[in-house]
């Protein structure tokens, strides 16, 4: 009897696991390359020794698969000053993901706080915050980022500050919409009747209801921030030359596109793969978890 029960439970568990995998297959497949990039960003620089300012003139413009003067193999070739392209891409992965994560964290925090305040209290507070958001949205995000980055100067910290300033609006508007829909619920009214403070209501009852749309927005914004960071670096307004960045690598390799295409193409492929996977993952998460989408 006990054996039959255990067998039945094991069978049901296997069916449940298969059903979960089947329902989330696209999300799992899209998460795999993103996870690989994250692992590369974390462990790659610990394994590969790379000096971003050291040049190797004897190994200039070698194609992929060439042997370097020290006997090592340049899997993705070398650039115009002899630096290994693969090493630069690996270090550029860390820069891109750090900038994306920090930007979404800072911009998201500001946007969530302002969105909760705006949606919950309404009135003049809501009008002021939303008018500021509307004014900022009237400017193209990339042009505003170029303006701010030009004032602050090129550095990783300034890129994060710049992109956080341009991204908080999206988080604020999404959280405000979710807050407006949630604050009219019966459980929020019940909490208010029993004397719960506004801070407790926002933290315990309203904020959890914004997590589903926030998850979607975070995923989408990660891809957009990665593109924006690469664009600023391409224009010379992002990371300084002593930091490997995908946008900077593409910019430096554009003059050699005819004779040494791998300098610009290889980081471009890495950028495209990551952004496309993040974008499709955001779409899948939106279709699955966004409460405002028709299922």
Coordinates of C-alpha atoms in Angstrom, one line a residue:
X1 CA 0.0 0.0 0.0
X2 CA 2.8 2.4 1.0
X3 CA 4.7 1.5 -2.1
X4 CA 1.7 2.3 -4.3
X5 CA 1.2 5.6 -2.7
X6 CA 4.9 6.5 -3.1
X7 CA 4.8 5.4 -6.8
X8 CA 1.7 7.5 -7.4
X9 CA 3.2 10.6 -5.7
X10 CA 6.4 10.2 -7.7
X11 CA 4.4 9.9 -11.0
X12 CA 2.4 13.0 -10.2
X13 CA 5.6 14.9 -9.4
X14 CA 7.1 13.9 -12.7
X15 CA 4.0 14.9 -14.5
X16 CA 4.0 18.2 -12.7
X17 CA 7.6 18.9 -13.6
X18 CA 7.0 18.0 -17.2
X19 CA 3.9 20.3 -17.3
X20 CA 5.9 23.2 -15.8
X21 CA 8.7 22.8 -18.3
X22 CA 6.2 22.6 -21.2
X23 CA 4.4 25.7 -20.1
X24 CA 7.6 27.7 -19.5
X25 CA 9.8 26.2 -22.3
X26 CA 10.3 29.5 -24.1
X27 CA 11.2 31.3 -20.9
X28 CA 13.7 28.6 -20.0
X29 CA 15.3 28.6 -23.5
X30 CA 15.6 32.4 -23.6
X31 CA 17.1 32.4 -20.1
X32 CA 19.9 30.0 -21.0
X33 CA 22.0 32.4 -23.1
X34 CA 21.4 35.2 -20.6
X35 CA 22.6 33.0 -17.8
X36 CA 25.7 32.2 -19.9
X37 CA 26.5 35.9 -20.3
X38 CA 26.0 36.4 -16.5
X39 CA 28.4 33.6 -15.8
X40 CA 30.9 35.0 -18.3
X41 CA 30.7 38.4 -16.6
X42 CA 31.2 37.0 -13.2
X43 CA 33.9 34.3 -13.8
X44 CA 35.5 35.3 -17.1
X45 CA 37.7 38.1 -15.8
X46 CA 38.8 35.8 -13.0
X47 CA 40.1 33.3 -15.5
X48 CA 41.4 35.5 -18.4
X49 CA 44.2 37.9 -17.7
X50 CA 43.6 41.1 -19.7
X51 CA 45.2 44.5 -19.5
X52 CA 43.0 47.1 -21.3
X53 CA 45.8 49.6 -21.8
X54 CA 48.7 47.3 -22.8
X55 CA 49.4 47.1 -26.5
X56 CA 51.0 44.3 -28.5
X57 CA 52.2 45.8 -31.8
X58 CA 53.6 42.5 -33.1
X59 CA 50.1 41.0 -33.0
X60 CA 48.1 43.7 -34.7
X61 CA 45.0 42.9 -36.8
X62 CA 45.4 39.1 -36.6
X63 CA 42.3 37.2 -37.9
X64 CA 40.3 34.8 -35.7
X65 CA 42.2 31.6 -34.9
X66 CA 45.7 33.1 -35.3
X67 CA 48.7 32.3 -33.1
X68 CA 50.1 35.2 -31.1
X69 CA 53.7 35.9 -30.6
X70 CA 53.6 34.3 -27.1
X71 CA 52.2 31.1 -28.5
X72 CA 48.5 31.6 -27.5
X73 CA 45.6 31.4 -29.8
X74 CA 43.5 34.5 -30.6
X75 CA 40.1 32.7 -31.0
X76 CA 38.4 35.9 -32.2
X77 CA 41.5 37.7 -33.5
X78 CA 43.2 40.9 -32.3
X79 CA 42.4 44.6 -32.7
X80 CA 44.5 47.5 -34.2
X81 CA 46.8 47.6 -31.2
X82 CA 47.2 43.8 -30.7
X83 CA 44.7 43.3 -27.9
X84 CA 42.7 40.0 -27.9
X85 CA 39.1 40.6 -29.0
X86 CA 37.7 37.7 -27.0
X87 CA 39.2 39.1 -23.8
X88 CA 37.7 42.5 -24.5
X89 CA 34.3 41.1 -25.2
X90 CA 34.4 39.2 -21.9
X91 CA 35.3 42.3 -19.9
X92 CA 32.8 44.3 -21.9
X93 CA 30.1 41.8 -20.8
X94 CA 30.8 42.7 -17.2
X95 CA 30.6 46.4 -17.9
X96 CA 27.3 46.1 -19.8
X97 CA 25.6 43.9 -17.2
X98 CA 26.9 46.1 -14.3
X99 CA 25.6 49.2 -15.9
X100 CA 22.3 47.6 -16.8
X101 CA 21.8 46.1 -13.3
X102 CA 22.8 49.3 -11.4
X103 CA 20.7 51.5 -13.7
X104 CA 17.6 49.4 -13.3
X105 CA 18.2 49.2 -9.5
X106 CA 18.6 52.9 -9.0
X107 CA 16.1 54.1 -11.6
X108 CA 13.6 51.4 -10.6
X109 CA 13.9 52.4 -6.9
X110 CA 13.2 56.0 -7.7
X111 CA 10.4 55.2 -10.0
X112 CA 8.8 52.7 -7.6
X113 CA 8.8 55.2 -4.7
X114 CA 7.5 58.1 -6.8
X115 CA 4.9 55.8 -8.5
X116 CA 3.6 54.6 -5.2
X117 CA 3.4 58.1 -3.7
X118 CA 1.7 59.5 -6.9
X119 CA -0.9 56.7 -7.3
X120 CA -1.7 56.4 -3.6
X121 CA -2.0 60.0 -2.5
X122 CA -3.2 61.6 -5.8
X123 CA -4.0 65.3 -5.9
X124 CA -1.3 67.9 -6.2
X125 CA 1.4 65.3 -5.5
X126 CA 0.3 63.1 -8.4
X127 CA 0.0 66.1 -10.7
X128 CA 3.5 67.4 -10.0
X129 CA 5.2 64.0 -10.4
X130 CA 3.3 63.1 -13.5
X131 CA 3.9 66.5 -15.1
X132 CA 7.6 66.1 -14.5
X133 CA 7.4 62.6 -16.1
X134 CA 5.5 64.0 -19.1
X135 CA 8.0 66.7 -19.6
X136 CA 10.9 64.2 -19.5
X137 CA 9.0 61.8 -21.9
X138 CA 8.7 64.7 -24.4
X139 CA 12.4 64.4 -25.0
X140 CA 13.8 61.2 -26.8
X141 CA 15.5 59.2 -24.1
X142 CA 18.8 58.8 -26.0
X143 CA 19.1 62.5 -26.7
X144 CA 18.5 63.3 -23.1
X145 CA 21.1 60.7 -22.2
X146 CA 23.6 62.2 -24.6
X147 CA 23.0 65.6 -23.1
X148 CA 23.5 64.5 -19.5
X149 CA 26.5 62.3 -20.4
X150 CA 28.1 65.2 -22.2
X151 CA 27.8 67.3 -19.1
X152 CA 29.0 64.7 -16.6
X153 CA 31.8 63.2 -18.8
X154 CA 32.7 59.6 -19.6
X155 CA 32.9 57.1 -16.8
X156 CA 31.0 54.0 -15.7
X157 CA 29.4 55.8 -12.7
X158 CA 28.3 58.7 -14.9
X159 CA 26.7 56.3 -17.4
X160 CA 24.7 54.7 -14.6
X161 CA 23.6 58.1 -13.3
X162 CA 22.7 59.2 -16.8
X163 CA 20.6 56.2 -17.7
X164 CA 18.9 56.0 -14.3
X165 CA 17.7 59.6 -14.8
X166 CA 16.2 58.7 -18.1
X167 CA 14.6 55.4 -17.0
X168 CA 12.8 56.2 -13.7
X169 CA 9.8 57.5 -15.6
X170 CA 8.8 54.1 -17.0
X171 CA 8.9 52.5 -13.6
X172 CA 6.9 55.3 -12.0
X173 CA 4.1 55.2 -14.6
X174 CA 3.7 51.4 -14.3
X175 CA 3.7 51.4 -10.5
X176 CA 1.3 54.4 -10.4
X177 CA -1.2 52.5 -12.7
X178 CA -1.0 49.4 -10.5
X179 CA -1.3 51.5 -7.3
X180 CA -4.5 53.2 -8.7
X181 CA -6.0 49.9 -9.4
X182 CA -5.1 48.3 -6.0
X183 CA -5.9 51.1 -3.6
X184 CA -9.6 50.7 -4.3
X185 CA -9.6 47.0 -3.4
X186 CA -11.6 45.8 -0.3
X187 CA -8.5 44.5 1.5
X188 CA -6.9 48.0 1.3
X189 CA -10.0 49.6 2.7
X190 CA -10.1 47.0 5.5
X191 CA -6.5 47.8 6.4
X192 CA -7.3 51.5 6.4
X193 CA -10.4 51.0 8.7
X194 CA -8.4 49.1 11.3
X195 CA -5.9 52.0 11.5
X196 CA -3.0 50.8 9.4
X197 CA -0.6 53.6 8.5
X198 CA -0.1 54.8 5.0
X199 CA 3.4 53.4 5.0
X200 CA 2.2 50.0 6.1
X201 CA -0.5 49.9 3.5
X202 CA 1.9 50.9 0.8
X203 CA 4.5 48.4 1.9
X204 CA 2.3 45.4 2.8
X205 CA -0.7 45.6 0.6
X206 CA -0.1 47.8 -2.5
X207 CA 3.6 47.2 -3.3
X208 CA 3.3 43.4 -3.6
X209 CA 0.5 43.9 -6.2
X210 CA 3.0 45.9 -8.4
X211 CA 5.6 43.1 -8.6
X212 CA 4.1 41.3 -11.6
X213 CA 4.2 44.3 -14.0
X214 CA 7.5 45.4 -12.5
X215 CA 9.1 42.1 -13.4
X216 CA 8.1 42.6 -17.0
X217 CA 9.3 46.3 -17.0
X218 CA 12.6 45.3 -15.5
X219 CA 13.3 42.7 -18.1
X220 CA 12.5 45.0 -21.0
X221 CA 14.5 47.9 -19.5
X222 CA 17.6 45.7 -19.1
X223 CA 17.8 45.3 -22.8
X224 CA 17.1 49.0 -23.5
X225 CA 19.8 50.0 -21.0
X226 CA 22.4 47.7 -22.5
X227 CA 21.7 49.3 -25.9
X228 CA 21.8 52.8 -24.5
X229 CA 25.2 52.1 -22.7
X230 CA 26.6 50.7 -26.0
X231 CA 25.3 53.8 -27.9
X232 CA 26.9 56.2 -25.4
X233 CA 30.2 54.3 -25.5
X234 CA 30.1 54.3 -29.3
X235 CA 29.8 58.1 -29.3
X236 CA 32.6 58.4 -26.8
X237 CA 30.3 59.6 -24.0
X238 CA 30.1 56.3 -22.1
X239 CA 32.9 54.3 -20.6
X240 CA 36.5 55.7 -20.8
X241 CA 39.0 54.0 -23.2
X242 CA 40.6 52.1 -20.3
X243 CA 37.4 50.1 -19.8
X244 CA 36.4 47.5 -22.4
X245 CA 32.9 48.2 -23.6
X246 CA 31.0 46.6 -26.5
X247 CA 30.0 50.0 -27.8
X248 CA 33.5 51.3 -27.6
X249 CA 34.9 48.2 -29.3
X250 CA 32.4 48.6 -32.2
X251 CA 33.4 52.3 -32.5
X252 CA 37.1 51.6 -32.6
X253 CA 36.6 48.8 -35.1
X254 CA 34.4 50.7 -37.6
X255 CA 37.5 52.2 -39.3
X256 CA 38.8 48.6 -40.0
X257 CA 35.6 47.0 -41.1
X258 CA 37.0 46.3 -44.6
X259 CA 40.3 44.8 -43.5
X260 CA 39.6 43.5 -39.9
X261 CA 35.9 43.0 -39.7
X262 CA 36.1 40.9 -36.5
X263 CA 37.0 43.9 -34.3
X264 CA 33.5 45.4 -34.7
X265 CA 31.5 42.4 -35.8
X266 CA 32.3 40.1 -32.8
X267 CA 31.2 42.5 -30.0
X268 CA 28.2 43.4 -32.2
X269 CA 27.1 39.8 -32.4
X270 CA 27.5 39.4 -28.6
X271 CA 25.4 42.6 -28.1
X272 CA 22.7 41.5 -30.5
X273 CA 22.4 38.0 -28.9
X274 CA 22.1 39.4 -25.4
X275 CA 19.6 42.2 -26.3
X276 CA 17.4 40.0 -28.5
X277 CA 17.2 37.3 -25.8
X278 CA 16.4 39.8 -23.1
X279 CA 13.8 41.4 -25.3
X280 CA 12.0 38.2 -26.2
X281 CA 12.2 37.1 -22.5
X282 CA 10.5 40.4 -21.6
X283 CA 7.8 39.7 -24.1
X284 CA 7.2 36.2 -22.8
X285 CA 7.1 37.4 -19.2
X286 CA 4.6 40.1 -20.2
X287 CA 2.3 37.7 -21.9
X288 CA 2.4 35.3 -19.0
X289 CA 2.5 37.5 -15.9
X290 CA 1.2 41.0 -16.8
X291 CA -2.3 41.3 -15.3
X292 CA -3.2 44.0 -17.8
X293 CA -2.7 41.6 -20.8
X294 CA -5.7 39.6 -22.1
X295 CA -5.0 35.9 -21.6

